[in-house]
Tab-separated table of C-alpha atoms and ligand atoms in Angstrom:
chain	number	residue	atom	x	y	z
A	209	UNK	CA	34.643	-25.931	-43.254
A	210	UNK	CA	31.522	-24.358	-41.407
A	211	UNK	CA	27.977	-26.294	-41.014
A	212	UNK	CA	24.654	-25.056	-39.619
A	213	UNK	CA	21.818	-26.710	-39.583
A	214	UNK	CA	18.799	-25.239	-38.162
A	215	UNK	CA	16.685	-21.915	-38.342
A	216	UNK	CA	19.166	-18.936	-39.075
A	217	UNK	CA	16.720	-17.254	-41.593
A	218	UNK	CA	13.524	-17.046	-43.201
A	219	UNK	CA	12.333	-17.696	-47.155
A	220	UNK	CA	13.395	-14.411	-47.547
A	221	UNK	CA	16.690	-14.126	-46.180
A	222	UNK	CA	17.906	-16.792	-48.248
A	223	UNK	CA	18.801	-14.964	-51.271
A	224	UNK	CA	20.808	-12.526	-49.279
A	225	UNK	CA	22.554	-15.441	-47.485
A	226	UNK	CA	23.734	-16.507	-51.108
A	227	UNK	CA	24.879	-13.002	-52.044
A	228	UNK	CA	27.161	-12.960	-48.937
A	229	UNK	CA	29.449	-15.340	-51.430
A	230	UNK	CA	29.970	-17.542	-48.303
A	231	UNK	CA	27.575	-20.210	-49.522
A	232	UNK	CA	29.204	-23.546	-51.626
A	233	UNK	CA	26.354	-25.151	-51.466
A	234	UNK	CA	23.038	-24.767	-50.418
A	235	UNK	CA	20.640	-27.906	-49.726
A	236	UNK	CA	16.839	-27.803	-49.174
A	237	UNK	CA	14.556	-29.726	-47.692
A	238	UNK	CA	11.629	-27.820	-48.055
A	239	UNK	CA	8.969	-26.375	-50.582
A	240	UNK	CA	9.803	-22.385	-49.619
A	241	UNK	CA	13.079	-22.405	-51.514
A	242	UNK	CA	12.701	-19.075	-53.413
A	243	UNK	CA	12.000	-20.186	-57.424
A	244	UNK	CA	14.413	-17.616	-58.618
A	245	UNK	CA	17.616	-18.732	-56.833
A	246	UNK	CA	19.534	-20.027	-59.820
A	247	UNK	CA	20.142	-16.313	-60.862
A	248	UNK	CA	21.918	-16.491	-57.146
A	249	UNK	CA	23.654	-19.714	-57.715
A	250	UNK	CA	24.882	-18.833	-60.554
A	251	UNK	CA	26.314	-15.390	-59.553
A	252	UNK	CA	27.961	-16.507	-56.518
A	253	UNK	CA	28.473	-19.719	-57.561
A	254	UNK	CA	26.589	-21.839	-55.184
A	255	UNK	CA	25.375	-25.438	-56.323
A	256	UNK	CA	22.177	-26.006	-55.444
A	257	UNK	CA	20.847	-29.355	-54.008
A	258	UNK	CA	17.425	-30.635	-53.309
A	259	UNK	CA	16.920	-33.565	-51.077
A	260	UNK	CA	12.841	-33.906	-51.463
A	261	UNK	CA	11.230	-34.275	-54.625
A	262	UNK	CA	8.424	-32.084	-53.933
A	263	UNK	CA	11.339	-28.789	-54.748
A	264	UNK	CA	11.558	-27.920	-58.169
A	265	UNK	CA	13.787	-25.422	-58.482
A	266	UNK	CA	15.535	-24.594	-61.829
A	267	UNK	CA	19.198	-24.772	-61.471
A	268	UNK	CA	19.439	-27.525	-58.757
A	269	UNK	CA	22.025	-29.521	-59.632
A	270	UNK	CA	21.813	-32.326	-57.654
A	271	UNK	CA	18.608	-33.873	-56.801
A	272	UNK	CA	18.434	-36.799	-54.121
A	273	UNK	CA	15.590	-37.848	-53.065
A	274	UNK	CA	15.297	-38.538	-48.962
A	275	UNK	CA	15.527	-42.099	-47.677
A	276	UNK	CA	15.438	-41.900	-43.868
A	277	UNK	CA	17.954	-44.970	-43.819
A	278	UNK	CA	20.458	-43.139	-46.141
A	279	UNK	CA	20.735	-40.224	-44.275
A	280	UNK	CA	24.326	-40.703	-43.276
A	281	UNK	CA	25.495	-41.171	-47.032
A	282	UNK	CA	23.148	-38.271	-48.396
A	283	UNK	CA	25.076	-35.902	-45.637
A	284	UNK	CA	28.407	-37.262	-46.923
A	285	UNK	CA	27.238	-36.629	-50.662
A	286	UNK	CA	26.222	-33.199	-49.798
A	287	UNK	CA	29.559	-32.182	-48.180
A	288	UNK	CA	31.196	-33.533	-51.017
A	289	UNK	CA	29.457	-31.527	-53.350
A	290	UNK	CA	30.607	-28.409	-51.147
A	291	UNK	CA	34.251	-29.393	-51.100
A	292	UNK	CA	34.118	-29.815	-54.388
A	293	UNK	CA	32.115	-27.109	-55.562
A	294	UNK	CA	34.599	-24.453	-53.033
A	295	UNK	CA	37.606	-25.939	-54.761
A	296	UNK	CA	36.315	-24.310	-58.138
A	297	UNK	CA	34.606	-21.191	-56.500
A	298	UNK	CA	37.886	-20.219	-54.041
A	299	UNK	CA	39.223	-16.396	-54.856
A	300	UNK	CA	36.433	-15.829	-57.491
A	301	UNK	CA	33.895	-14.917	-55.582
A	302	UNK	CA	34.328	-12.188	-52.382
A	303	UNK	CA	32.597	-12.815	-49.350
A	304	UNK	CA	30.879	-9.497	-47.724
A	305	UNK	CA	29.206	-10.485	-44.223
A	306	UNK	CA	26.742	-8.326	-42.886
A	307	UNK	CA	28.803	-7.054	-39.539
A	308	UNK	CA	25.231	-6.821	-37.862
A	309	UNK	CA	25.467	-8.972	-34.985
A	310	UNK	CA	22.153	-10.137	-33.219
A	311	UNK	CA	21.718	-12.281	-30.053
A	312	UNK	CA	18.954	-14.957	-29.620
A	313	UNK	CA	17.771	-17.896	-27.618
A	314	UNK	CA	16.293	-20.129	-29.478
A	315	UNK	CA	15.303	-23.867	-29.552
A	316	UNK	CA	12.369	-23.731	-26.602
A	317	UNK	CA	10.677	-26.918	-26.685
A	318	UNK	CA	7.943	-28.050	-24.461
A	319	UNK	CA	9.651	-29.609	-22.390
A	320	UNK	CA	12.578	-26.696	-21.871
A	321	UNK	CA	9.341	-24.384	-20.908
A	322	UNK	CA	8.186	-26.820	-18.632
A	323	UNK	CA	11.249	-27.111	-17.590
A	324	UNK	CA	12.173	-23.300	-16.946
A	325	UNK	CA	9.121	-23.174	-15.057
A	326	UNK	CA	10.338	-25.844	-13.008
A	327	UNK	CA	8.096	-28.951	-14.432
A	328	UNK	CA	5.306	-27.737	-12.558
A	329	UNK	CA	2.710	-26.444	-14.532
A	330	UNK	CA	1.228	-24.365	-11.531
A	331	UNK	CA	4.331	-22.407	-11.808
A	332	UNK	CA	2.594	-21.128	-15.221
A	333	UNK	CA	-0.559	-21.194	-13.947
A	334	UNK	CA	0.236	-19.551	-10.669
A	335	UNK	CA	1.454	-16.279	-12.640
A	336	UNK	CA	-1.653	-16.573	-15.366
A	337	UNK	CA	-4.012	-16.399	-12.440
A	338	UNK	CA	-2.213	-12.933	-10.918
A	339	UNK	CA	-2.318	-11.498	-13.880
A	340	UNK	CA	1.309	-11.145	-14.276
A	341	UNK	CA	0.912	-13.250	-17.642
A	342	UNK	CA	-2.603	-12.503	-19.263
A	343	UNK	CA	-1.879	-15.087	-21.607
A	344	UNK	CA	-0.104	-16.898	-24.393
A	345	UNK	CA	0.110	-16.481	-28.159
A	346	UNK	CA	1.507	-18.694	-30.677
A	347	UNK	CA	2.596	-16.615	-33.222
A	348	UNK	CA	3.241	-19.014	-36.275
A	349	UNK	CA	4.155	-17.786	-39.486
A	350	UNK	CA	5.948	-17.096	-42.794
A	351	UNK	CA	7.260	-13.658	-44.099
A	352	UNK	CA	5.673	-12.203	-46.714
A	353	UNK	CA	5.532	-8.330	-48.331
A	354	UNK	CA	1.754	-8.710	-49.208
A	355	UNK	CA	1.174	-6.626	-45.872
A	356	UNK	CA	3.580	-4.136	-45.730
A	357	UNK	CA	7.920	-4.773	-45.462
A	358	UNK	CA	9.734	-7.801	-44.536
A	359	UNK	CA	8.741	-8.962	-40.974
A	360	UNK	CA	7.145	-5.603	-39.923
A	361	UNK	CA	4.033	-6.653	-38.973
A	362	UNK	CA	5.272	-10.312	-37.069
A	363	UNK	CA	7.419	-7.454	-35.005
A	364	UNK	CA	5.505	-5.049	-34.144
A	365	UNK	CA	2.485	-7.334	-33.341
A	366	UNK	CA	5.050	-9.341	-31.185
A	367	UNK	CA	6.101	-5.734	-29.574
A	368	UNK	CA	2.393	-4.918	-28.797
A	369	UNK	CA	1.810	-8.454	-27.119
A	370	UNK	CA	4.619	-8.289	-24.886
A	371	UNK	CA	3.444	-4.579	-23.835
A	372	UNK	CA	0.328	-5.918	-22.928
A	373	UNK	CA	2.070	-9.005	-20.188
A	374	UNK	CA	1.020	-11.200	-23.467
A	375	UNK	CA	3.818	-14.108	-24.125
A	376	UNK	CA	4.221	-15.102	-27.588
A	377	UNK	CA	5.727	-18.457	-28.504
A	378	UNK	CA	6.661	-18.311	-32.323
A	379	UNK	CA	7.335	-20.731	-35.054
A	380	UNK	CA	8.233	-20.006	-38.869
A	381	UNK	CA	9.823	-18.227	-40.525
A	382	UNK	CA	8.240	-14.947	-39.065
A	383	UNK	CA	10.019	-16.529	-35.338
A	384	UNK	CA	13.281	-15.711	-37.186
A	385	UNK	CA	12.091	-12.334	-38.539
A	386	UNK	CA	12.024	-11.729	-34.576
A	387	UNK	CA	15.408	-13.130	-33.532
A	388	UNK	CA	16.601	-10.686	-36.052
A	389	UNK	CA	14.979	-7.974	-34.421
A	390	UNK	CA	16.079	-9.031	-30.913
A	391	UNK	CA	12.692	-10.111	-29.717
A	392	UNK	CA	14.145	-13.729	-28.250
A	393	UNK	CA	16.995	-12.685	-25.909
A	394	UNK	CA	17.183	-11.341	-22.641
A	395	UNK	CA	17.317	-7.242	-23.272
A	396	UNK	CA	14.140	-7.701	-24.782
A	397	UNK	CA	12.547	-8.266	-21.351
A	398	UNK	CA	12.489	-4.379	-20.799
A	399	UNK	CA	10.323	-4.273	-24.122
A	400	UNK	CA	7.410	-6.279	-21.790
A	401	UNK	CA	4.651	-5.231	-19.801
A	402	UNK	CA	5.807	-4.738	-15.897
A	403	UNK	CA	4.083	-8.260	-15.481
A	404	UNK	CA	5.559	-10.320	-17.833
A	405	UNK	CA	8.895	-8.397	-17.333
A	406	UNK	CA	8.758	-9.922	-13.527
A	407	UNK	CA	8.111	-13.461	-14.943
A	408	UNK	CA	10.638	-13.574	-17.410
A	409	UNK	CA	13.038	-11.767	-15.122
A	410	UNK	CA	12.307	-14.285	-12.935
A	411	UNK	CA	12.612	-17.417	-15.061
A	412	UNK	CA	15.458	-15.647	-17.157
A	413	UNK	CA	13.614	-16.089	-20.549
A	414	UNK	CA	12.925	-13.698	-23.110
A	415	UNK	CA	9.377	-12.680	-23.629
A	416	UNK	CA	9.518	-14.474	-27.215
A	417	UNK	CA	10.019	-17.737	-27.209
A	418	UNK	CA	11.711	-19.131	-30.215
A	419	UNK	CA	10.119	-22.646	-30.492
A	420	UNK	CA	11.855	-23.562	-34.284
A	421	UNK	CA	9.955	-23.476	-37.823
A	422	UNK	CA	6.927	-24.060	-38.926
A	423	UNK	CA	6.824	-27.225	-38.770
A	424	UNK	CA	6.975	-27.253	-35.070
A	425	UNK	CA	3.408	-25.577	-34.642
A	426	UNK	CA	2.263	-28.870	-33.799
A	427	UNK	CA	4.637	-29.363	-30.575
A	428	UNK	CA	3.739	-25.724	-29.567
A	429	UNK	CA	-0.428	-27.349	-29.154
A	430	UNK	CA	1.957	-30.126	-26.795
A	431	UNK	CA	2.338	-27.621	-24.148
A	432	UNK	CA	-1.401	-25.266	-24.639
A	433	UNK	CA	-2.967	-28.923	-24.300
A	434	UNK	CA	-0.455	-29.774	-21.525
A	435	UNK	CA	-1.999	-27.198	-19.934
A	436	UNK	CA	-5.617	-27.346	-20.912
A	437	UNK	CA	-4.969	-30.708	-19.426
A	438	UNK	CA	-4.111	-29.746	-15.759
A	439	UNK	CA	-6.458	-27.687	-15.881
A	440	UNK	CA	-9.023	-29.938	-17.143
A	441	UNK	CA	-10.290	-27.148	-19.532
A	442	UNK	CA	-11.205	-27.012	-23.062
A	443	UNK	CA	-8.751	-25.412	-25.451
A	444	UNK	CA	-11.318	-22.529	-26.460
A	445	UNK	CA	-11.847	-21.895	-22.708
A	446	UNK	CA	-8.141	-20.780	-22.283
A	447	UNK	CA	-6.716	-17.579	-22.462
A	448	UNK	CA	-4.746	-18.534	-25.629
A	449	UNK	CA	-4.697	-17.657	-29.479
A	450	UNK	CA	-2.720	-17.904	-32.453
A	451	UNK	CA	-1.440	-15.646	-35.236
A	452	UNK	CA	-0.512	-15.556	-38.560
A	453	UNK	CA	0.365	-12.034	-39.270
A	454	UNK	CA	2.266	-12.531	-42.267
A	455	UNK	CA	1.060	-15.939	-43.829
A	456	UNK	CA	1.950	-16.850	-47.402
A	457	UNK	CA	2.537	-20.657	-47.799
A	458	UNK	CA	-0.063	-23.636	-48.030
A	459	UNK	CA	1.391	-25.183	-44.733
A	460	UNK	CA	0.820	-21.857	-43.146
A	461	UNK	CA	-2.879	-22.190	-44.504
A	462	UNK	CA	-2.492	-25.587	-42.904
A	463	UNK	CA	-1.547	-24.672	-39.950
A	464	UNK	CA	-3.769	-21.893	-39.826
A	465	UNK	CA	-6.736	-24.398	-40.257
A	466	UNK	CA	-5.493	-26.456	-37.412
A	467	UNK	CA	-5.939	-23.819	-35.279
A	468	UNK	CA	-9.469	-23.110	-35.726
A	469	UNK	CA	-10.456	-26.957	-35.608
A	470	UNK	CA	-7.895	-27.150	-32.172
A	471	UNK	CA	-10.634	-24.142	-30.936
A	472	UNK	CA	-8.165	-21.220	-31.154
A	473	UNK	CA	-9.141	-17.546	-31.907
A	474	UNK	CA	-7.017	-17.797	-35.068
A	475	UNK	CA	-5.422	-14.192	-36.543
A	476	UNK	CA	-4.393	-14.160	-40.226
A	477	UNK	CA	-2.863	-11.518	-42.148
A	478	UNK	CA	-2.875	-10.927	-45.469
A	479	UNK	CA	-6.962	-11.412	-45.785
A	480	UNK	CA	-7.254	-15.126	-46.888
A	481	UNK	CA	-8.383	-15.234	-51.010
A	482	UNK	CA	-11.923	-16.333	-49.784
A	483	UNK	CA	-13.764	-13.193	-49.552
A	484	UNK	CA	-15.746	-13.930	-52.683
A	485	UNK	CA	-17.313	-17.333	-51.341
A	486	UNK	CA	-19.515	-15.224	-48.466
A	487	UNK	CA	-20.647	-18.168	-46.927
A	488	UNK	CA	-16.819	-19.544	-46.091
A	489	UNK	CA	-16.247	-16.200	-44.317
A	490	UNK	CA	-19.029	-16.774	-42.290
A	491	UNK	CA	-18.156	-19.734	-41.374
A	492	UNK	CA	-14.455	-19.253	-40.609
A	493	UNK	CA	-15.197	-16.102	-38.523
A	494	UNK	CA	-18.731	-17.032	-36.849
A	495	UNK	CA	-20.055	-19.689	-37.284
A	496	UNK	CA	-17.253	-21.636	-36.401
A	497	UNK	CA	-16.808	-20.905	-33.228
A	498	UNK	CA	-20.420	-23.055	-31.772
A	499	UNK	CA	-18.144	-25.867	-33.485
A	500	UNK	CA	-15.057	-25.883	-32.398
A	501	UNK	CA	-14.719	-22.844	-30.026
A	502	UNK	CA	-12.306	-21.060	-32.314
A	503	UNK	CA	-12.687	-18.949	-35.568
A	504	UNK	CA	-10.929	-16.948	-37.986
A	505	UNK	CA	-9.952	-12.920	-36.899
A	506	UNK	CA	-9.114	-10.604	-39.754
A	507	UNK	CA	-7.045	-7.525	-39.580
A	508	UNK	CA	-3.114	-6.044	-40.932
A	509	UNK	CA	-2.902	-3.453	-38.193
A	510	UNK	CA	-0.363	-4.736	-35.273
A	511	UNK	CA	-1.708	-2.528	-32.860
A	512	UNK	CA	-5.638	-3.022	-33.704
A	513	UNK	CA	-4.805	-6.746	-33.899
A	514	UNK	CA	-3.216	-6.154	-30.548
A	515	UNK	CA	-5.967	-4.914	-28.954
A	516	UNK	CA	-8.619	-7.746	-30.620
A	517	UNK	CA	-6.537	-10.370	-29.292
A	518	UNK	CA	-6.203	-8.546	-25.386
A	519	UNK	CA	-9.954	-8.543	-25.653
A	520	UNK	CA	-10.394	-12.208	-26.551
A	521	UNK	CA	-8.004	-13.144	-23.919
A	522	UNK	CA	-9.489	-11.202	-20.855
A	523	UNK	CA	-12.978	-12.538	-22.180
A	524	UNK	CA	-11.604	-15.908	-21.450
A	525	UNK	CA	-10.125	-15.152	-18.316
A	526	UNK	CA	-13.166	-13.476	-16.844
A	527	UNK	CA	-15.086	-16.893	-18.220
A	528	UNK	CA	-12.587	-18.673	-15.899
A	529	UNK	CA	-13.219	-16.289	-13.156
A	530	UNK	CA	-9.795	-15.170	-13.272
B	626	LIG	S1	5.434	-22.402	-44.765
B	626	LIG	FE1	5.908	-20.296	-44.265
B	626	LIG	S2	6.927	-20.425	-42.272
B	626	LIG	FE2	7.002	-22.450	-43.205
B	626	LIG	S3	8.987	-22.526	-44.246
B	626	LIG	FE3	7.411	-21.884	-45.740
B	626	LIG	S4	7.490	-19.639	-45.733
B	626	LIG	FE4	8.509	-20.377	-43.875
């Protein structure tokens, strides 16, 4: 019997995980369980489990609700439930496994970054004040096809930062949309601008950093604030920002949100449903920003977005003198 437990797909890879006929059963945790999976369960014959009342799935046929302190016997339940559930599904249904093979380092923390930069934070700053790094972006986001195809605009705007010696540190479901595409491993150095090709070269890290879901946003601030901190700098005055460029859930909105209060230049993509309250769009794309020092950027071009963000960043740097 096989576990995994961690990112290996997004909200929408999860119905062709479950049509691989591997799956005996399938346990979430989270609200972005697909609504339509019982068609998949019952197909392949996968029994569904929830283990947090907020997921109301049809189908799921075991609910538990999570008790921190029954952990250990919720795990056991749930590996039951497989064993159980693979005794009646064996030599029905036939697995077919993608033979697609893709490589990816994933699982940077903050303190793994500071630690490939040898826990000395002038090591990042050092390269950030060449030039060699222009700057960072958290890229932190779902997948959705409201913008165009699966993932296609979390890649390519991750391809057009790198080009431009921009590194991008991603979260969500759209991080796993670019392990997939070979964005977090080593051969995707060459894909980098000459200047972040050196650093990561140098460091041995890809030019993506895969820093977990979305839920994990919040430890990618840890290190911009780390830094803000040693440099004894305000958020907004750092060559920083955030993306979005496939959102689609309310913790992505949440998220999102957090980033303009933190004093990010905040990208979103799809256009947020506000556009009929004209005063809200003001406010999240100007008037914001004498607030907090961050605000709301529009756009569902990768390479215009691109461009927008290179231009917020050098305006920061040449703020700092840099
Ligand atoms: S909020 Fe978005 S990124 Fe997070 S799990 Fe849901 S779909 Fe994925």
């Amino acid at each position: 019997m096989r576990f995994f437990v961690g990112l290996m797909g997004n909200w929408l890879a999860i119905e062709p995980f479950l049509a691989t006929g591997t799956v005996d059963a399938f346990v979430m945790e989270e609200n972005c369980s697909p609504p339509a999976i019982d068609q998949y369960a019952e197909k392949y014959q996968v029994a569904l489990v929830s283990v947090s009342t907020i997921i109301g799935v049809p189908g799921t046929e075991h609910e538990m609700p999570y008790y921190p302190q029954k952990a250990e016997e919720m795990a056991d339940k749930c590996i039951h439930i497989a064993i159980e559930n693979f005794k009646k599904r064996h030599g029905k249904i036939k697995p077919m496994v993608p033979r697609h093979v893709q490589k990816a380092i994933a699982g940077f923390s903050t303190e793994a970054v500071l630690n490939a930069i040898g826990n000395d934070l002038q090591n990042l700053v050092d390269v950030i004040v060449k030039g060699q790094l222009k700057g960072i972006v958290a890229l932190a986001n779902c997948s959705t096809l409201r913008n165009g195809p699966q993932d296609w605009n979390t890649v390519n705007l991750a391809k057009q930062l790198i080009k431009r010696d921009i590194l991008v540190v991603a979260g969500g479901c759209g991080n796993h949309g670019l392990e997939v595409a070979g964005m977090c491993n080593l051969d995707a150095i060459d894909q980098a601008g000459d200047g972040l090709k050196a650093v990561c070269s140098a460091l041995k890290i890809p030019p993506v950093l895969s820093f977990g879901t979305c839920t994990d946003t919040g430890r990618i601030s840890m290190l911009v604030t780390a830094l803000a901190d040693y440099l004894d700098a305000d958020i907004s005055d750092l060559p920083i920002a955030v993306t979005a460029p496939e959102w689609m859930e309310q913790k992505a909105t949440i998220d999102g949100i957090f980033a303009v209060a933190y004093g990010a230049f905040t990208h979103l993509s799809p256009t947020p449903f506000i556009t009929g309250a004209p005063k809200l769009v003001k406010l999240l794309t100007e008037d914001v920003e004498s607030l907090t020092g961050g605000k709301v950027a529009l756009g569902d071009d990768p390479v215009e977005v691109a461009e927008k963000i290179e231009s917020h960043i050098m305006k920061k740097r040449k703020a700092m003198g840099l």
